[in-house]
Coordinates of C-alpha atoms and ligand atoms in Angstrom, one line a residue:
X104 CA 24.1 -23.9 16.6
X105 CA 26.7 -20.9 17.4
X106 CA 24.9 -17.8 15.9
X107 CA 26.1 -14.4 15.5
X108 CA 23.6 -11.6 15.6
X109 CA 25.3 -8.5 13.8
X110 CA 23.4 -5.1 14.8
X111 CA 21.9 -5.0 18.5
X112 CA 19.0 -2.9 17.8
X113 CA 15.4 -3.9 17.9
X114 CA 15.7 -6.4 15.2
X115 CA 19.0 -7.7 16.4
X116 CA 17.8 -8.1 20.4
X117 CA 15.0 -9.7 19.5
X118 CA 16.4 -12.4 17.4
X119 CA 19.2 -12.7 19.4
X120 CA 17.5 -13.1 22.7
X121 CA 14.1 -15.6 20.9
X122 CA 17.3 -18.1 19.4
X123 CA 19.3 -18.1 22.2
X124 CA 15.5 -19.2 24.0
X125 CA 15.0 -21.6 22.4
X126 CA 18.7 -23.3 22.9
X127 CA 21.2 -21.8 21.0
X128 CA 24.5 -20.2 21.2
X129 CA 24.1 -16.6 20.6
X130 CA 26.2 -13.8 20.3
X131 CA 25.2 -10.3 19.6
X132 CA 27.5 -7.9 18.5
X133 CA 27.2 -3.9 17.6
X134 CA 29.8 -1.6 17.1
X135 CA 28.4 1.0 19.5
X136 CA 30.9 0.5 22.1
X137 CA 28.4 2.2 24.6
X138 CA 25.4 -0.3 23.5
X139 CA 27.5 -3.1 24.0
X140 CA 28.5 -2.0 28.0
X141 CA 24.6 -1.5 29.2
X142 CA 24.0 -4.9 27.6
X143 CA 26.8 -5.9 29.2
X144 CA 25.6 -4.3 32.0
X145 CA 22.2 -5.7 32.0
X146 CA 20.1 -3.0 31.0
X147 CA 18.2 -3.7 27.6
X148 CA 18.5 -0.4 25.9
X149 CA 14.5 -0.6 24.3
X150 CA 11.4 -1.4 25.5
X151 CA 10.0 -4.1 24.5
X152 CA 7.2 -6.6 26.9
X153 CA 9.2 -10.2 27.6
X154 CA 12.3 -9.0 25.8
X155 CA 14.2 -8.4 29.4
X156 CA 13.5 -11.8 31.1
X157 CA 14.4 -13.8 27.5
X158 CA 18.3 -11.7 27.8
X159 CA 18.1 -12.5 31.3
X160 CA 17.6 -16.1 31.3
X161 CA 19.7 -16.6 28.1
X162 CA 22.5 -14.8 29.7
X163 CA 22.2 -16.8 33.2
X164 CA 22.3 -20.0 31.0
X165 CA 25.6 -19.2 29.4
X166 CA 23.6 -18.8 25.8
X167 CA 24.6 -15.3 25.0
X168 CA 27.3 -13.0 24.8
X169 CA 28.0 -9.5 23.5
X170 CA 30.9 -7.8 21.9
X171 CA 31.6 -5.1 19.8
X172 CA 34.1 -6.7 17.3
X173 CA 32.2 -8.0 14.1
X174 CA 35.2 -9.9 13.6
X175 CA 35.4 -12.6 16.5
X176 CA 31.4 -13.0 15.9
X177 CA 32.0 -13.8 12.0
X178 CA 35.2 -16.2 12.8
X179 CA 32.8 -18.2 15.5
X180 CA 29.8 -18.3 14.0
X181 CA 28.2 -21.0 11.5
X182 CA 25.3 -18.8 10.9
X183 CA 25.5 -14.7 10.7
X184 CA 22.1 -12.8 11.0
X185 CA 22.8 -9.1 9.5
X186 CA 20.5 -6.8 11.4
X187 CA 22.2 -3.6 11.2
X188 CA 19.7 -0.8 10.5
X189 CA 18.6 0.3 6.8
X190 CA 18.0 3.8 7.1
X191 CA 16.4 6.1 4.7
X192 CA 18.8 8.3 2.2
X193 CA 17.7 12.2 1.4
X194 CA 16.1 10.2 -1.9
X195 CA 14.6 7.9 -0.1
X196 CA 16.7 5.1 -1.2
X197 CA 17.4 2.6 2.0
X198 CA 21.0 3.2 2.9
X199 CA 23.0 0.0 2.7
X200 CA 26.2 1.1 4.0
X201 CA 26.0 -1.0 6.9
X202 CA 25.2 -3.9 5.4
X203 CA 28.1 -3.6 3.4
X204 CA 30.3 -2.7 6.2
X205 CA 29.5 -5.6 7.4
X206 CA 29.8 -8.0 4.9
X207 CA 33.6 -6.9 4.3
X208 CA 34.5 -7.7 7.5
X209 CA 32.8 -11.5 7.5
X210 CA 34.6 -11.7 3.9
X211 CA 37.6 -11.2 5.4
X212 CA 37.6 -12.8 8.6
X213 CA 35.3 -16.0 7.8
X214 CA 36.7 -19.4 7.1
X215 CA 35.8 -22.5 5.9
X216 CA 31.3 -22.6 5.6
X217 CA 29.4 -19.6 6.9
X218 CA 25.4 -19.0 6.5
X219 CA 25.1 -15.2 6.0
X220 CA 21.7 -14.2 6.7
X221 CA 20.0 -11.1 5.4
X222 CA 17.5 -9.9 8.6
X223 CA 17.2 -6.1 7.7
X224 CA 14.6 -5.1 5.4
X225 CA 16.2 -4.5 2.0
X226 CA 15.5 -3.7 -1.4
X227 CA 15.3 -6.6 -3.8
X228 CA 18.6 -7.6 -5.5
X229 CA 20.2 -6.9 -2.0
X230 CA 20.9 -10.6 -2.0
X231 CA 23.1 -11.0 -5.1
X232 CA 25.1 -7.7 -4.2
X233 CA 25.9 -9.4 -0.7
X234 CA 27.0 -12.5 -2.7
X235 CA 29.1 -10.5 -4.4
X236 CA 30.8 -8.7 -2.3
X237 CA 31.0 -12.0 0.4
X238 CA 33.3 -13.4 -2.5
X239 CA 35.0 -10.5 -3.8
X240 CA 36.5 -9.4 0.1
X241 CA 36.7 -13.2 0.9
X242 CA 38.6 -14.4 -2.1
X243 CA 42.3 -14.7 0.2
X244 CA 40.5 -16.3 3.5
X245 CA 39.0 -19.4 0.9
X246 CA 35.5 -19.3 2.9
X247 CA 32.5 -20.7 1.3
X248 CA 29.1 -18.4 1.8
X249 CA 25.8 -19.6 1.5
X250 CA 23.3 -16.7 1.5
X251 CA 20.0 -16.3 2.7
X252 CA 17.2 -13.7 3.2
X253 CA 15.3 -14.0 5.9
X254 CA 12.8 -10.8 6.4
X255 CA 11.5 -10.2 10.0
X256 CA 7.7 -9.6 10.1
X257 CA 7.9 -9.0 14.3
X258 CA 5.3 -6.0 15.6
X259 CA 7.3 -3.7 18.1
X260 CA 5.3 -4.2 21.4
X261 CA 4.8 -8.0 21.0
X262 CA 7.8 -9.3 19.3
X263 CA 9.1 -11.7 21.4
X264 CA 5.8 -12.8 21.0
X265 CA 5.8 -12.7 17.2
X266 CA 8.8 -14.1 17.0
X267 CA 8.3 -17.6 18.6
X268 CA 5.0 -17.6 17.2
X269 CA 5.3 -16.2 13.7
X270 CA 2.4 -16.8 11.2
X271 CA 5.4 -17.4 8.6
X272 CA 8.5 -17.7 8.6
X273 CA 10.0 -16.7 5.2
X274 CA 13.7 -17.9 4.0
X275 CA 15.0 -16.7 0.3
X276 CA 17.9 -19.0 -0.6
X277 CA 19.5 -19.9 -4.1
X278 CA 20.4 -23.5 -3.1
X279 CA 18.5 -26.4 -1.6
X280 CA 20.9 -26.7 1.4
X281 CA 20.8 -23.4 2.5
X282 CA 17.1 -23.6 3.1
X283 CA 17.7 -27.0 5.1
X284 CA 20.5 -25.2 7.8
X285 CA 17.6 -22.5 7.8
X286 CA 15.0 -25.0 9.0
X287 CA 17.4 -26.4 11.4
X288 CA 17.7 -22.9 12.7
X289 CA 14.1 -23.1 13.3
X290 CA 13.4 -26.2 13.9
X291 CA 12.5 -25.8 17.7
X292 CA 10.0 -23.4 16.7
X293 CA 8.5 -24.8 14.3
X294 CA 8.5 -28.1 16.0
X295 CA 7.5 -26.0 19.4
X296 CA 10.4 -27.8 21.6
X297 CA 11.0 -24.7 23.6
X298 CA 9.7 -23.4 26.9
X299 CA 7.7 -20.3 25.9
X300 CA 8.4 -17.1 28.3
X301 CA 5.6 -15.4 26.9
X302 CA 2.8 -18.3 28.0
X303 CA 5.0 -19.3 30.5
X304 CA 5.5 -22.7 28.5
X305 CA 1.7 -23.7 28.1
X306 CA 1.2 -21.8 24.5
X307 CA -2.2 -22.2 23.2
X308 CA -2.2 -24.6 20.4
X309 CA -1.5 -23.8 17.0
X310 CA -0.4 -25.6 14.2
X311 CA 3.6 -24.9 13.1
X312 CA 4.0 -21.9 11.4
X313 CA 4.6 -22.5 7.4
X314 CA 8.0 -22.7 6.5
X315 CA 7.9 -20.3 3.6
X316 CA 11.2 -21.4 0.9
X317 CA 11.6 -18.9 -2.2
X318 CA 13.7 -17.5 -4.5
X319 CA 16.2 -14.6 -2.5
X320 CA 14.7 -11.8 -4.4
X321 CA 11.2 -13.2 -3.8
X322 CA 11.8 -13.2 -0.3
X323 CA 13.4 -9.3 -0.6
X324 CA 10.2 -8.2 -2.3
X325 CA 7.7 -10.1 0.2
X326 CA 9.2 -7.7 3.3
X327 CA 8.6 -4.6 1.2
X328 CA 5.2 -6.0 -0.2
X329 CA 3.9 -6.6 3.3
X330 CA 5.0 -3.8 4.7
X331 CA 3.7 -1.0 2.2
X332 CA 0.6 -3.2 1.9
X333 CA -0.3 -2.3 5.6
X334 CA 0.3 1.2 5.2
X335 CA -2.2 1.1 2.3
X336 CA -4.8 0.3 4.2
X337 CA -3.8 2.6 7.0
X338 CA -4.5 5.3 4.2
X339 CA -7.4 3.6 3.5
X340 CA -9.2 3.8 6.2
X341 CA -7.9 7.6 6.6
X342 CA -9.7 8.8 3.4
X343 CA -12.7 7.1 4.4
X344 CA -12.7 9.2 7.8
X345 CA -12.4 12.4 5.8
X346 CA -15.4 10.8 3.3
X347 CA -17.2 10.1 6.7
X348 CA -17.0 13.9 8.1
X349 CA -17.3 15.2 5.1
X350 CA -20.6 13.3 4.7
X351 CA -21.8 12.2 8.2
X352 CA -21.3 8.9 8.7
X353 CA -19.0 7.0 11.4
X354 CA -15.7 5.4 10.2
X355 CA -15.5 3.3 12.7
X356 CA -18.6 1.9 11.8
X357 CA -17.7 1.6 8.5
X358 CA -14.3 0.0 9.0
X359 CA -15.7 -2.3 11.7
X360 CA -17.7 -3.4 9.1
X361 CA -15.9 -3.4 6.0
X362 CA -13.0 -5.4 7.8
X363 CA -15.4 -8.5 8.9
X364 CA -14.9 -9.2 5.4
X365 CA -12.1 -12.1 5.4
X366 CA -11.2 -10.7 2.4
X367 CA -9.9 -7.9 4.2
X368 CA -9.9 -8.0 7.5
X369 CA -9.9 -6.0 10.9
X370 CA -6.2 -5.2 11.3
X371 CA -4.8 -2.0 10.1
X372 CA -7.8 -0.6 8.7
X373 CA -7.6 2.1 11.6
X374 CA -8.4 6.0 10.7
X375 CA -6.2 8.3 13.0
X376 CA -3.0 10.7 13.1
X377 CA -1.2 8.0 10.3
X378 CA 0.9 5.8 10.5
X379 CA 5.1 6.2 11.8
X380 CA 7.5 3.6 13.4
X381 CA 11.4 2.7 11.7
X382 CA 9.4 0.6 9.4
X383 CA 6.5 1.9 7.1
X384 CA 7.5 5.4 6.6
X385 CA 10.9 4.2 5.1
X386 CA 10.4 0.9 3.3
X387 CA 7.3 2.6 1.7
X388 CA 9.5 4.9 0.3
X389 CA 12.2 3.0 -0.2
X390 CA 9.6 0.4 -2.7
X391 CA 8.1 3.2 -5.1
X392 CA 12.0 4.1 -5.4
X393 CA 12.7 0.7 -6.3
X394 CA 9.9 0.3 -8.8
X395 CA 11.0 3.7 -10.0
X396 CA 14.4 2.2 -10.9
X397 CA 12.6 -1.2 -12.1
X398 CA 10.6 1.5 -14.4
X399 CA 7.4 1.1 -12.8
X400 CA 5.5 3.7 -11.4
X401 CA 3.9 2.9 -8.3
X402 CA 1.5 5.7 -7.6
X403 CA -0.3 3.9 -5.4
X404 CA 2.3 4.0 -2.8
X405 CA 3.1 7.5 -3.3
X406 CA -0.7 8.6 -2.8
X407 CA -0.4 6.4 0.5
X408 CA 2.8 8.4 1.8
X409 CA 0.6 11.5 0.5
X410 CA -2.3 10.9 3.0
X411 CA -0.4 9.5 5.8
X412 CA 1.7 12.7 5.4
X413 CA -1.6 15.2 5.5
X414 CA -2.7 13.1 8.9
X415 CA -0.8 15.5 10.6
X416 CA -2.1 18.7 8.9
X417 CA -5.7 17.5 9.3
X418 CA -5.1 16.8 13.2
X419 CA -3.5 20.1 13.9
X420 CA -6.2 21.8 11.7
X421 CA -8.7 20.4 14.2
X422 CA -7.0 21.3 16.9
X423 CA -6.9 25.1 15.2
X424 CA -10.4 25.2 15.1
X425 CA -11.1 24.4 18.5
X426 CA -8.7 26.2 20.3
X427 CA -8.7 29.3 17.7
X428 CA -4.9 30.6 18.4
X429 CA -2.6 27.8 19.5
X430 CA 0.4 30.1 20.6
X431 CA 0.3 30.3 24.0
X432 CA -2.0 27.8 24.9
X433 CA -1.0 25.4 27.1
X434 CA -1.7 21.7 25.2
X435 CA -1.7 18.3 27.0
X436 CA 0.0 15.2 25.2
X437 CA -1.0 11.6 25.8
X438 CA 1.3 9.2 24.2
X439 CA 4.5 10.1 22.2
X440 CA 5.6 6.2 21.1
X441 CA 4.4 5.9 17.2
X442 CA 2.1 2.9 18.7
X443 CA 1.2 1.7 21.9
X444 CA 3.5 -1.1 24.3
X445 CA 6.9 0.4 22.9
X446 CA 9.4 3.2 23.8
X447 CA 10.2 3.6 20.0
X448 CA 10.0 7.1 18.8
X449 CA 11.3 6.8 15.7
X450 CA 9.1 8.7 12.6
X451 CA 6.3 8.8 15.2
X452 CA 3.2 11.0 14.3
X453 CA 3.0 11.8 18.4
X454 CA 6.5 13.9 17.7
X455 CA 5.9 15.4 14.4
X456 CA 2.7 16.8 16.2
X457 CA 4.6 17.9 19.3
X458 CA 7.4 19.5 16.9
X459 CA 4.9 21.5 15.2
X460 CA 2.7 23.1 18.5
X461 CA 6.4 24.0 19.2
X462 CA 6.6 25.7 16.7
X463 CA 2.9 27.4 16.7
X464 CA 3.9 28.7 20.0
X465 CA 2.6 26.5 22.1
X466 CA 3.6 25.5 25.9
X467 CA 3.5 21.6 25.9
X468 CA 2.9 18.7 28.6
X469 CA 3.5 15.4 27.7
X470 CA 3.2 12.4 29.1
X471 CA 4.1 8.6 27.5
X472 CA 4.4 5.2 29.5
X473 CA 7.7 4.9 28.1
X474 CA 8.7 6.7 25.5
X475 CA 9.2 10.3 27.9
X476 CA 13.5 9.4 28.2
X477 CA 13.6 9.3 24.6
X478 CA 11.3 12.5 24.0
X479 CA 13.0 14.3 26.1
X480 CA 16.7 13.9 24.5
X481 CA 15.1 15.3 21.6
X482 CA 12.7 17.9 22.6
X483 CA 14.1 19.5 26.5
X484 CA 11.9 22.1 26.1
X485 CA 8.6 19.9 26.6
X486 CA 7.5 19.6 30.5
X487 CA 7.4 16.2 30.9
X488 CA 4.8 15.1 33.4
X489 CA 4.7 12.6 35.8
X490 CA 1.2 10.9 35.0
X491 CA -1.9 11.9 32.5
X492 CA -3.2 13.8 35.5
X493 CA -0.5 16.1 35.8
X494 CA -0.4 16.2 31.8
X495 CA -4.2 17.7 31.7
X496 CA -4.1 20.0 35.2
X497 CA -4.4 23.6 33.7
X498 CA -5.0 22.3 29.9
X499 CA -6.3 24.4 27.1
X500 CA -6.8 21.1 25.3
X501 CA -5.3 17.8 25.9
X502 CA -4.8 15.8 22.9
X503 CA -4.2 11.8 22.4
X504 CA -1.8 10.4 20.4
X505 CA -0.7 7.1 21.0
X506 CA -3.6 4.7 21.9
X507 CA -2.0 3.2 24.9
X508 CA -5.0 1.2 26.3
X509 CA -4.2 2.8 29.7
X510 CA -5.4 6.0 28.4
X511 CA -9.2 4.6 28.0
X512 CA -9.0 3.9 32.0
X513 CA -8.1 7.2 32.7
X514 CA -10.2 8.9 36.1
X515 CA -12.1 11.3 33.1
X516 CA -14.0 13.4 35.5
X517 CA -10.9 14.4 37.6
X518 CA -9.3 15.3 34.2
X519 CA -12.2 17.3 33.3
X520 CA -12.7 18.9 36.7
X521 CA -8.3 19.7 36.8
X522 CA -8.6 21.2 32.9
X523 CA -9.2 24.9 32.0
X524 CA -11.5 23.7 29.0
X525 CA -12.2 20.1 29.0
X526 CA -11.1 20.0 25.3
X527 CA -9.7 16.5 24.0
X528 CA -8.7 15.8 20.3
X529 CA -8.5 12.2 20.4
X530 CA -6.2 11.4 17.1
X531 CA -6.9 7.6 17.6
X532 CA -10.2 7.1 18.2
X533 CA -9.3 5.4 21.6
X534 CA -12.3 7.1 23.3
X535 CA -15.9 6.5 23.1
X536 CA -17.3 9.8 21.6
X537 CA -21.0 10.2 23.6
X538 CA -19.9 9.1 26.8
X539 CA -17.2 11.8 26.7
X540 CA -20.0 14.2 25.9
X541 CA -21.6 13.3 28.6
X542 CA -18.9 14.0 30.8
X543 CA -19.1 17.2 29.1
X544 CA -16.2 17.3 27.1
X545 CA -15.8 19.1 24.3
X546 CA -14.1 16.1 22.2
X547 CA -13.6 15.9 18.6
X548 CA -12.1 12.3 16.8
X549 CA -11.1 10.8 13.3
X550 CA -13.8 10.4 11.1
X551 CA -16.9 10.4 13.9
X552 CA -19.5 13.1 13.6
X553 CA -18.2 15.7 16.3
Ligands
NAD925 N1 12.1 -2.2 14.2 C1 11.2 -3.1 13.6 O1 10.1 -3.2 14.0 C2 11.6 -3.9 12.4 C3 10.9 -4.9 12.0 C4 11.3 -5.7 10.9 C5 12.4 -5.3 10.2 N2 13.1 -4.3 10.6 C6 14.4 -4.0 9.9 O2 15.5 -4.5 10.6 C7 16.6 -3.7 10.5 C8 17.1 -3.2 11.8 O3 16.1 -2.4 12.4 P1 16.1 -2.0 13.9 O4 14.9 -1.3 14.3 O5 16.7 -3.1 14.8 O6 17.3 -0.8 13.8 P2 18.2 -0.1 14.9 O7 18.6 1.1 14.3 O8 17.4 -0.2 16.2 O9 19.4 -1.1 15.1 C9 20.5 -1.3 14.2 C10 21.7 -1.6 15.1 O10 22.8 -1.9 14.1 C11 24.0 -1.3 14.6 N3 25.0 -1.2 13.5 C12 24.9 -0.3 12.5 N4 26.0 -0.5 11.7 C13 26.7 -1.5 12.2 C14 27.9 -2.1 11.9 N5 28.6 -1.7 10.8 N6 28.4 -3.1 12.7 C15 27.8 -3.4 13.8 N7 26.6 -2.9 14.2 C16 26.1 -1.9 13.4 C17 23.6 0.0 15.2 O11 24.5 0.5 16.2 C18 22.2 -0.4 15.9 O12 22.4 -0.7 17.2 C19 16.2 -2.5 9.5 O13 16.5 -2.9 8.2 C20 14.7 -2.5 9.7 O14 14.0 -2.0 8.6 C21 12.8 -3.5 11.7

């Protein structure tokens, strides 16, 4: 099928890259002329594990194309993906301006049957809006939409992964057909007819991912469900680590344990510096305001936002007491990314942290995997070093932010030894608490007796 990927962000790349993988025609299109030329170029403008060989291949096979005119890529194309971002207003509202740019322009240039496909996370009701205005531009060009919603439940730092091995896919649609040239989209992946670049083709086995078919604004409102559901437990498992300092117990104990319950499971029941990324922090906020307009009140999301918010305060409160005065103290950052395996800085705690010691006074080192280009377009004042060793030679304090696993190989004794104090505030728990005591570290966690 000839697709047309609208928005080459991480979203967009992804997609673009997994369909045109698994054999079809894809072209991705962004109107950030600069964007488009490194594509064009060959350089893949995130980082993201597999995502550079998929473009590769696809673009030696002759599967994918870029271009910056929306236009040419909605005239071609029998299905459209929309995966231009959703960014959050002053209000918190998700803005929706590029969707709608968008969907002008398909009205307009589309004829005879196009498949517009909602990919960016959107409030509910998104769907019939897009309908609207699909028919309303399009009325002189006589093209016939069919809409769907499709929400993208990918983890930046295994995506590609994610993608061709999704636990779900979900498709919204309002007609029977629609959901049919949605599972033909699919098909090789749920049928597993492609050779996978992640496993090289020999996947473990699994049996096809359901092939979820629901109403468009059921499918709107699973995205944000999901989403905000995983940031509740984040905050979760955050107030239990201030119940366990408070009262002396271990949270990772007590999330270790709590989470072998199927009921509620392992994953995202993490204490630490809170949660960050494109994703939580906005479509959070962007559901209460939602149900605020649907007349519902959905504290519980709000008190979630609340805590994640007062990670940061708690962290650097920590970080007070040890070091008494932070201005002028030279502090040692390991990991800027808002999660591991990603160069994605976007709303990341690592930053808000790093924006605030600035502001204390105090003279930073950082060091990320691959998030330090980023970083430093941001924040030029930081000295950006060339390895964790560097990071912690001379250190007041070095403090851990992103739980790359790398970090928990690290040489410890030659950090100790090239530190002023062997001081580490560990805002991930990534470190195992008595053996860096017996290193003789001062080191202080989330939630574990100090
Ligand atoms: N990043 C994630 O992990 C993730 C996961 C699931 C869903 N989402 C959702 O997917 C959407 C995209 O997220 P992202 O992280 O890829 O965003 P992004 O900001 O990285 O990418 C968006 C891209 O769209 C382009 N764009 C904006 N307006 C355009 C227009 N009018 N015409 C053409 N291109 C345009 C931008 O130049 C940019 O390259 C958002 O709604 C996000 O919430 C993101």
């Amino acid at each position: 099928m000839q697709i047309s990927i609208i928005g080459c962000g991480y979203v967009g790349l992804v997609t673009g890259g997994c369909l045109a993988a698994v054999g079809h025609h894809v072209t991705c299109v962004d109107n950030d002329a600069e964007r488009i030329r490194a594509l064009q170029a060959g350089h893949i403008p995130i980082y993201e594990p597999h995502l550079d060989h998929v473009i590769a291949a696809a673009r030696a096979a002759g599967r994918m194309d870029y271009s910056t005119d929306v236009a040419v890529a909605a005239r071609s194309a029998d299905a459209i993906f929309i995966c231009v971002g959703t960014p959050p207003l002053e209000n918190g509202d998700a803005d929706l301006s590029s969707i709608d740019a968008v969907a002008r322009i398909i009205a307009t240039e589309a004829r005879g049957t196009k498949l517009v496909i909602e990919k960016s996370t959107v409030p509910v009701r998104t769907g019939e809006q897009l309908r609207r205005a699909l028919e309303i531009y399009g009325r002189a060009g006589g093209a016939k939409f069919q809409v769907a919603s499709n929400p993208e439940f990918l983890r930046e730092g295994s995506s590609v992964h994610d993608f061709l091995h999704p636990d779900r896919i979900v498709v919204g649609v309002d007609e029977p057909a629609t959901a049919e040239r949605m599972r033909e989209i699919y098909r090789p992946i749920l049928d597993r007819t492609f050779t996978c670049p992640v496993h090289n083709g020999a996947c473990p086995s699994a049996s096809p991912p359901p092939f979820v078919v629901t109403t468009i604004n059921s499918s709107e409102l699973i995205k944000h469900a999901s989403n905000s559901f995983l940031a509740l437990k984040i905050s979760y498992a955050n107030v239990l680590a201030d119940l366990c300092e408070r009262l002396g117990a271990d949270v990772e104990e007590v999330t270790r344990a709590v989470g072998m319950d199927p009921r509620i499971g392992p994953l995202f029941l993490r204490a630490g510096i809170g949660f960050g990324g494109f994703c939580f922090p906005k479509d959070i906020q962007a559901f209460y305001r939602l149900a605020e307009r649907a007349g519902i009140d959905f504290v519980l999301l709000k008190e979630a936002e609340q805590i994640n918010k007062q990670r940061i305060d708690h962290f650097l409160e920590k970080a007070r007491r040890a070091l008494w005065v932070l201005k002028g103290k030279q502090v040692g950052l390991l990991g800027l990314a808002f999660k591991p395996h990603t160069d994605d800085i976007r709303f990341a705690p690592a930053l808000e942290i790093l924006r605030r010691l600035l502001a204390e006074g105090a003279s930073l080192r950082a060091y990320d995997p691959q998030a330090m280009n980023k970083t430093q377009a941001q924040f030029p004042t930081v000295n950006y070093c060339r390895d964790a060793y560097d990071v912690a030679s001379g250190a007041d304090a070095v403090l851990l932010l992103t739980e790359w696993p790398e970090f928990r190989d690290l040489d410890w004794v030659r950090i100790r030894d090239s530190m002023l104090r062997p001081l580490v505030l560990d805002g991930r728990n990534l470190l195992n608490p008595a053996a860096m005591r017996q290193l003789g570290f001062e080191y202080h966690s989330i939630g574990r007796p100090d």
